[in-house]
Coordinates of C-alpha atoms and ligand atoms in Angstrom, one line a residue:
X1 CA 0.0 0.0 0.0
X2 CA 1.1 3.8 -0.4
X3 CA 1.3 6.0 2.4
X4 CA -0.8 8.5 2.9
X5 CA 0.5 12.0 2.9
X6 CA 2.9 13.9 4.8
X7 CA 5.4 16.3 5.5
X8 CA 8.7 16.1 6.0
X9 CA 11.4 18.0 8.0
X10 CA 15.1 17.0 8.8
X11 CA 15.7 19.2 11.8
X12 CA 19.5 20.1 12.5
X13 CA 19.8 20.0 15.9
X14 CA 17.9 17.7 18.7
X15 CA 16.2 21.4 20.3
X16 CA 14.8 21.8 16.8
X17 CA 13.5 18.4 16.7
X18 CA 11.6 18.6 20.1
X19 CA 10.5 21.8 19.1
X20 CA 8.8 20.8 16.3
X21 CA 7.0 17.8 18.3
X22 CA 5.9 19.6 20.7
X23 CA 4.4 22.0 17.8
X24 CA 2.6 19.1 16.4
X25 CA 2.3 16.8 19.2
X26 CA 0.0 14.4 18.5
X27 CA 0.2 14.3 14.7
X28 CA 4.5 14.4 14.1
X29 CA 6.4 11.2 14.4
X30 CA 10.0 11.1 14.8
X31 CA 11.8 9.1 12.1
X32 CA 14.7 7.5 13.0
X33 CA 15.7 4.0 11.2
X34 CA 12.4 3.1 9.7
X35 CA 12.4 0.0 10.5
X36 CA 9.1 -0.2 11.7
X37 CA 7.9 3.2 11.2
X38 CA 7.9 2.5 7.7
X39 CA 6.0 -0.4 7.0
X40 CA 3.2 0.8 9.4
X41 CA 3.2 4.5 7.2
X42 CA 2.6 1.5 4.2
X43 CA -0.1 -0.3 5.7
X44 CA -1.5 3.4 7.6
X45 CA -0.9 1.9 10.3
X46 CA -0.3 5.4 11.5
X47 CA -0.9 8.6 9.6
X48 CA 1.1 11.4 10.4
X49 CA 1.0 14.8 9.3
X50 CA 4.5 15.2 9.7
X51 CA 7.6 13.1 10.1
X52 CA 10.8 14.9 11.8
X53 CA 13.9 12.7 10.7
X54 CA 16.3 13.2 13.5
X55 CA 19.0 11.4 11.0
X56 CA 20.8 14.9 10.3
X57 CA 21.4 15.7 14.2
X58 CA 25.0 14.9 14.7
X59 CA 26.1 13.6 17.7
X60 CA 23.5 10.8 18.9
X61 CA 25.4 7.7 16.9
X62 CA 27.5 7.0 19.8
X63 CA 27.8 3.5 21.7
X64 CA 30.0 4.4 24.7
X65 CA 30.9 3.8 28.2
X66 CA 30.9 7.4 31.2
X67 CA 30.5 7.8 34.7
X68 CA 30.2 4.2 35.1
X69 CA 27.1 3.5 32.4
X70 CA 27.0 2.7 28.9
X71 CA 25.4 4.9 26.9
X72 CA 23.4 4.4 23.9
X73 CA 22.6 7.8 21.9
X74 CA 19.3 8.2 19.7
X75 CA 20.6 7.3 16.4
X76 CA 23.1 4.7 17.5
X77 CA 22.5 1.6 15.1
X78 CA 21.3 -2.6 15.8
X79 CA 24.9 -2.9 14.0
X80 CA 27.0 -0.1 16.0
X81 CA 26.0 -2.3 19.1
X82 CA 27.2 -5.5 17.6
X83 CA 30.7 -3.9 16.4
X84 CA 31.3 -1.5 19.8
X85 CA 34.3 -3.8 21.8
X86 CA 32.8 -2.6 25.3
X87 CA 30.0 -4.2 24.5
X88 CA 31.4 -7.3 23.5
X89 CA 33.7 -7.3 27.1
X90 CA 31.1 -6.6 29.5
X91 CA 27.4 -6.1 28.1
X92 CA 27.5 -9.1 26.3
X93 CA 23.7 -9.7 26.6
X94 CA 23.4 -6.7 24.5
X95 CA 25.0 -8.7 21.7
X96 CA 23.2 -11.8 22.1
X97 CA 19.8 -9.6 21.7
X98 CA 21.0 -7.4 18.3
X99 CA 22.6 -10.6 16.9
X100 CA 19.0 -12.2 17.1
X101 CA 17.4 -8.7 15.6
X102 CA 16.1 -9.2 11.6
X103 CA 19.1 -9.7 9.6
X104 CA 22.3 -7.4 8.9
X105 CA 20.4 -5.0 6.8
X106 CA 17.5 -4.2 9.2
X107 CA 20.3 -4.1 12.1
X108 CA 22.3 -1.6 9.8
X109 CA 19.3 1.1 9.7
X110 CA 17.1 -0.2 12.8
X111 CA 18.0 2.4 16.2
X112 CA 18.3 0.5 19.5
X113 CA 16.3 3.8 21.0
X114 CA 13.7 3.0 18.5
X115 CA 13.6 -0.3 18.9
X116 CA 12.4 1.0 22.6
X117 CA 10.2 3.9 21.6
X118 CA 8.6 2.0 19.7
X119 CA 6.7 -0.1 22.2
X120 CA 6.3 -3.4 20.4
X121 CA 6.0 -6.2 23.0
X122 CA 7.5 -8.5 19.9
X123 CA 10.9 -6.3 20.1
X124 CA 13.8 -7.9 21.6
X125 CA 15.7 -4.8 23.6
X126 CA 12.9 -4.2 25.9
X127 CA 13.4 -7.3 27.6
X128 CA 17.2 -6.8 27.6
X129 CA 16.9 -3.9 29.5
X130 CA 14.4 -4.4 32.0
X131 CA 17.1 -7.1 33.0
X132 CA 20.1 -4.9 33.2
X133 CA 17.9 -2.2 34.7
X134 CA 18.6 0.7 32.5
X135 CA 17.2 4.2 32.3
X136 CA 15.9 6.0 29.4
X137 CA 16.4 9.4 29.0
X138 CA 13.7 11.7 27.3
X139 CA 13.8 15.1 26.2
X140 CA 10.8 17.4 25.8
X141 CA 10.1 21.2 25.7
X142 CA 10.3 20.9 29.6
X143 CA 14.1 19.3 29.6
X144 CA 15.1 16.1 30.4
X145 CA 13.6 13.3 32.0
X146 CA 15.1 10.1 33.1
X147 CA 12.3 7.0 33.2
X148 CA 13.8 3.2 34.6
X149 CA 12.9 0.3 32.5
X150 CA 10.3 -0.8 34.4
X151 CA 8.4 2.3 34.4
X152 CA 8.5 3.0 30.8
X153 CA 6.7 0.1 28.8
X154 CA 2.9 0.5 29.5
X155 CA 1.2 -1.7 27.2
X156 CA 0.9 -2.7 23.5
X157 CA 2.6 -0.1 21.2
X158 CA 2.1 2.3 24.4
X159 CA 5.2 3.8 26.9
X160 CA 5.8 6.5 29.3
X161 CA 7.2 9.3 26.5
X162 CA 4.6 11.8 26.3
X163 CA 4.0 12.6 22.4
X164 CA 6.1 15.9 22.1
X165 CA 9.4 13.8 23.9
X166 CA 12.1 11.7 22.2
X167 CA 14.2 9.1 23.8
X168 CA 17.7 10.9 23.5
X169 CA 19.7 8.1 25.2
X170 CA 19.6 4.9 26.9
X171 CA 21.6 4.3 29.9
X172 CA 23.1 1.0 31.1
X173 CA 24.7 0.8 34.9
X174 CA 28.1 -0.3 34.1
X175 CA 27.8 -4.3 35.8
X176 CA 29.9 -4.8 39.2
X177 CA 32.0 -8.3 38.4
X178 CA 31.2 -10.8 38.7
X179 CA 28.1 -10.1 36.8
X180 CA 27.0 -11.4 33.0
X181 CA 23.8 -12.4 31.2
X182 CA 22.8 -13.8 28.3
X183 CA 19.6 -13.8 25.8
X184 CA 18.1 -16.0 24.1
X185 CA 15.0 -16.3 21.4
X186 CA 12.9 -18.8 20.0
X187 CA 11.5 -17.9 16.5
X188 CA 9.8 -19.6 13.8
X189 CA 12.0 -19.0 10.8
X190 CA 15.2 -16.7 10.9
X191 CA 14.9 -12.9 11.1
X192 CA 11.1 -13.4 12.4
X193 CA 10.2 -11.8 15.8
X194 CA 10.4 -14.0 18.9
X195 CA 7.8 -17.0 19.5
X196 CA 9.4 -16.0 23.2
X197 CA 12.7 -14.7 24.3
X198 CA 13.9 -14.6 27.6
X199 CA 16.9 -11.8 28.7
X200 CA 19.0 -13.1 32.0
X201 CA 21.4 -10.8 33.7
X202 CA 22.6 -12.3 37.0
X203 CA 25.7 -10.8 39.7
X204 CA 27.1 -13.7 41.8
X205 CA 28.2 -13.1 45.3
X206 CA 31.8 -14.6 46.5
X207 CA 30.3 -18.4 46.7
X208 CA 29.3 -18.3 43.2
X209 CA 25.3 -17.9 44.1
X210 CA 23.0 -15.9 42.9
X211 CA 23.3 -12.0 44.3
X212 CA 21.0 -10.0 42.2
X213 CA 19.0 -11.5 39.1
X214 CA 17.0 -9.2 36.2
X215 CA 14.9 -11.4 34.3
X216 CA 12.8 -9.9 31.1
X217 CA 10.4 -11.9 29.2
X218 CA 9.7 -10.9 25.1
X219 CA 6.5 -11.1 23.6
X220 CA 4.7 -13.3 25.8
X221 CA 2.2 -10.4 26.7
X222 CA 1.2 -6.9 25.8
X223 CA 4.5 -5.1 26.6
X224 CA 7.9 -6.8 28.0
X225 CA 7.4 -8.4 31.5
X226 CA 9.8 -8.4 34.5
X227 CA 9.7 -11.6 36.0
X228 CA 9.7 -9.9 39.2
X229 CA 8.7 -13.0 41.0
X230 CA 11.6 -15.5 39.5
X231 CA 14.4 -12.7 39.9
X232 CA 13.1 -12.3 43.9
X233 CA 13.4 -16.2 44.0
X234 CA 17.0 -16.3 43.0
X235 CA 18.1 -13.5 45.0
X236 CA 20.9 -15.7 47.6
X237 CA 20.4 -19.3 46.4
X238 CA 23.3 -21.3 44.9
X239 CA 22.6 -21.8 41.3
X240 CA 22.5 -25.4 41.4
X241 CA 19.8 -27.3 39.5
X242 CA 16.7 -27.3 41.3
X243 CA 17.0 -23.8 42.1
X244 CA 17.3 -22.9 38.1
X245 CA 14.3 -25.4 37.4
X246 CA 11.9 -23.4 39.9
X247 CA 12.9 -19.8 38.9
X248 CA 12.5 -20.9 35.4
X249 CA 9.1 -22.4 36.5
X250 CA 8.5 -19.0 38.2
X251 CA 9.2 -17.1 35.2
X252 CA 6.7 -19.2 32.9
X253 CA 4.0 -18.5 35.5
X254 CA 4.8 -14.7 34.9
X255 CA 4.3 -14.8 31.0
X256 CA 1.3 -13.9 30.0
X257 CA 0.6 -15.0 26.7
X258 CA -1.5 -15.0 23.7
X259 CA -2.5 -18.4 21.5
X260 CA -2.0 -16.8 18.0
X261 CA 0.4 -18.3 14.3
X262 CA 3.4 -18.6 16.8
X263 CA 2.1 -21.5 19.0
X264 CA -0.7 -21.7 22.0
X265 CA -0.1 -19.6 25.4
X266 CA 0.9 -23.2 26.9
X267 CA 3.3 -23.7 24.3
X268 CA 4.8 -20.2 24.8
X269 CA 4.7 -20.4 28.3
X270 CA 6.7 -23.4 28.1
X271 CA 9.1 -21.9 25.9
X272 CA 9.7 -19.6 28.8
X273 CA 10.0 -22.2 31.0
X274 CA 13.2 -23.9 28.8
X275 CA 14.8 -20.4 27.5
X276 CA 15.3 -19.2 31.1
X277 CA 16.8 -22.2 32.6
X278 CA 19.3 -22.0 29.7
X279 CA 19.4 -18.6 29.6
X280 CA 20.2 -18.7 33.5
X281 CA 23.2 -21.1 33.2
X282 CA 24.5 -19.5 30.3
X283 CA 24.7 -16.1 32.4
X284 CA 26.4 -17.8 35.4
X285 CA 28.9 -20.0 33.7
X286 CA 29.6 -16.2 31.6
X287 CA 30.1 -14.6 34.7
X288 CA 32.4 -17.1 36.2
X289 CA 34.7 -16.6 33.7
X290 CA 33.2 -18.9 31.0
X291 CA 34.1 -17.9 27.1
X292 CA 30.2 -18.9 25.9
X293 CA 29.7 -17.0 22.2
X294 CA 26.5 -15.6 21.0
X295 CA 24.0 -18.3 20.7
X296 CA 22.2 -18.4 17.7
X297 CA 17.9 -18.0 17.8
X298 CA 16.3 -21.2 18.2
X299 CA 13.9 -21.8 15.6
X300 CA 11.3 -24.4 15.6
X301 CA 7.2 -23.8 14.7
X302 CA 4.6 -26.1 16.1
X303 CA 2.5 -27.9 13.9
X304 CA -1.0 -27.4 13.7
X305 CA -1.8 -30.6 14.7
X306 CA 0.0 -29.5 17.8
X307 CA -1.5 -26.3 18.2
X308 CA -4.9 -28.1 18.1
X309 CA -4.3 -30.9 20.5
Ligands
FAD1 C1 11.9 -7.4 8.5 C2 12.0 -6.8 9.9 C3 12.2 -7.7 10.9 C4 12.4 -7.3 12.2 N1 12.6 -8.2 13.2 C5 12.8 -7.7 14.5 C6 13.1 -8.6 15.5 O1 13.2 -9.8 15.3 N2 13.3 -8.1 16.8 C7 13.2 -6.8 17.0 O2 13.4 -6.4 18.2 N3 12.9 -5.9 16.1 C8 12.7 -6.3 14.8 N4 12.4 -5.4 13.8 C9 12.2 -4.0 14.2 C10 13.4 -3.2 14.1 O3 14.3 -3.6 15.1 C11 13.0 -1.7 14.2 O4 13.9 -1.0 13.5 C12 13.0 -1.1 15.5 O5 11.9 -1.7 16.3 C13 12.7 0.4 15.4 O6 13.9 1.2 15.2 P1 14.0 2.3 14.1 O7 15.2 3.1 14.4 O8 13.9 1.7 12.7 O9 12.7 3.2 14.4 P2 11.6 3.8 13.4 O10 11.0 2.8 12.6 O11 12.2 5.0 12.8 O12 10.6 4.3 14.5 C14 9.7 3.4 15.2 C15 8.8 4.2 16.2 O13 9.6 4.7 17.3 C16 9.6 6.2 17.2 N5 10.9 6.6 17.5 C17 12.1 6.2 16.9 N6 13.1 6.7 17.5 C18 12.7 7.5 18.5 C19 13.3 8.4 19.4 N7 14.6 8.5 19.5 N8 12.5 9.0 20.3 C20 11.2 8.9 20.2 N9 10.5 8.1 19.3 C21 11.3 7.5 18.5 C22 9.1 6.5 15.9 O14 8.4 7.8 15.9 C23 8.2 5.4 15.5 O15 6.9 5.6 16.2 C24 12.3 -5.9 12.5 C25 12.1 -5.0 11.4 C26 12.0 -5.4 10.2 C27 11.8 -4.4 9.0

C-alpha cells in the first residue's frame, strides 16, 4: 500500500526536533531508522502529518561507556551495538539480543532507541533492558527526564514518553563483576520476531550464588514483562539445579501470553520455561569466567496438529 500523505522536515539540531514535536504533538512522528515506522506508514498503520527525521542531528550515533554506564545515543544503530568492543567485554547480553534482531540490513538502519520507543512487545531490547535495569532518557520542551525500564513500557505499542518527547539516550549501569547475562530467542524462521525470548542478567556473590538476578520476558504479553517473581526467588540461592528449574518455572508462571500463528499460550509459556533455565546457566557459567559465544535464535514452529491438541 502507499502512504498516505505527509510532510517532511530534517531538523539540525535535537532542540529543533523537540521543538517541532511539541508544535505538532499528536500528529508528528519522529523518524529514526524506519524499520518499523515504515511499513506501518505503508499499511497506515499510523498517519502522520508530519515526520521529523532526526537522522541529520550529529552527535546521537554514539555507543560508549561514562560515569560508570553505557550509553546508547538516539541514532546509534542494531549494527554499532554488535561492532562497539565494550559491548562485546562486558554487556555481552546486548549482543546476544541485536545478533538475534532481523538480519544485517535491518540491524544496519534499525536504532536501539527506536527499537524501545517503539513499544512493540514482539521487540527484543525491551526485555534486555528491563534485566540490566537501564534508564531511558527523554527530552521534551520541559528538559530532560530520566524514566527506569520498568516504568516505561505501559502496554501494546504504548510507553511512558509523552508525544512531544524523544528518547535521546539509553543508559546502562556499568555491571559490578562478577556479573554477565545472556539472551536468548525462539523464533519460527530466521529474522522473524520472537515466538518468546527470555533476557537473564545475574551478579554472583563470593560463593558463586545468585546476588542480584534481572529477568525480562519478550513477547509473551502486551508489553515486555519483568519476572519480578523469579528474579526475587533467586536473590541468595546457589545456582545449582533445582533452584534454576523453579525460577525458570517462576518465570513461565509470569508470562502472559496470547494463542496466536506462533504457538498456544501453553506452548509459549513453556518456551519460557526452557529459554530461562538455559538462559540462566548460560549467564552464570559467563560470569564465572566462561568464554560462551553468541547463541544463535532457536527456531522451531509447532504444527498445527500440535497447536490443536
Ligand atoms: C523485516 C524486519 C524484521 C524485524 N525483526 C525484528 C526482531 O526480530 N526483533 C526486534 O526487536 N525488532 C525487529 N524489527 C524491528 C526493528 O528492530 C525496528 O527497526 C525497531 O523496532 C525500530 O527502530 P527504528 O530506528 O527503525 O525506528 P523507526 O521505525 O524510525 O521508529 C519506530 C517508532 O519509534 C519512534 N521513535 C524512533 N526513535 C525515536 C526516538 N529516539 N525518540 C522517540 N521516538 C522514536 C518513531 O516515531 C516510531 O513511532 C524488524 C524490522 C523489520 C523491518
Amino acid at each position: 500500500m502507499i502512504p498516505s500523505s505527509f510532510d517532511y522536515l530534517a531538523p539540525a539540531t535535537l532542540g529543533e526536533a523537540v521543538n517541532l514535536l511539541h508544535e505538532h504533538a499528536g500528529d508528528a512522528k519522529i523518524l529514526a531508522g524506519g524499520q518499523s515506522l515504515i511499513p506501518m506508514l505503508k499499511l497506515r498503520l499510523a498517519e502522520p502529518a508530519l515526520l521529523i527525521d532526526i537522522n541529520r542531528i550529529p552527535g546521537l550515533g554514539y555507543v560508549d561507556e561514562r560515569d560508570g554506564s553505557l550509553r546508547i545515543g538516539a541514532l546509534a544503530r542494531e549494527s554499532d551495538l554488535e561492532t562497539a568492543s565494550v559491548v562485546r567485554q562486558r554487556y555481552q547480553i546486548l549482543n546476544d539480543t541485536t545478533a538475534v534482531i532481523a538480519d544485517p540490513l535491518v540491524r544496519n538502519s534499525a536504532t536501539v532507541c527506536g527499537n524501545i520507543a517503539h513499544g512493540d512487545p514482539g521487540n527484543d531490547h525491551p526485555a534486555t533492558m528491563l534485566a540490566l535495569e537501564a534508564t531511558f532518557v527523554a527530552v521534551g520542551p520541559r528538559g530532560e527526564r530520566r524514566i527506569a525500564a520498568r516504568d516505561f513500557f505501559l502496554g501494546l505499542f504504548s510507553t511512558a514518553l509523552n508525544e512531544d518527547e524523544i528518547l535521546e539516550e539509553i543508559v546502562v549501569p556499568r555491571p559490578t563483576a562478577p556479573a554477565a547475562g545472556a539472551y536468548l530467542k525462539l523464533e519460527r524462521k530466521v529474522g522473524d520476531y520472537a515466538t518468546a525470548g527470555v533476557a537473564v542478567q545475574l551478579t554472583l556473590d563470593a560463593s558463586g550464588g545468585c546476588a542480584r538476578a534481572g529477568i525480562g520476558l519478550t513477547n509473551v504479553g502486551a508489553m515486555a514483562i519483568e519476572a519480578v517473581r523469579a528474579q526475587d526467588f533467586l536473590r541468595n540461592k546457589p545456582l545449582d539445579s533445582p533452584t534454576i528449574a523453579q525460577a525458570a518455572e517462576i518465570a513461565a508462571g509470569e508470562a502472559d501470553p496470547i494463542e496466536d500463528r506462533r504457538g498456544s499460550a501453553d506452548y509459549k509459556r513453556d518456551v519460557v520455561r526452557v529459554l530461562t533455565a538455559r538462559a540462566i546457566r548460560i549467564a552464570a557459567n559467563r560470569a564465572a569466567g566462561a568464554n560462551i559465544a553468541t547463541p544463535l535464535p532457536f527456531t522451531y514452529s509447532p504444527s498445527q496438529a500440535a497447536l490443536r491438541s
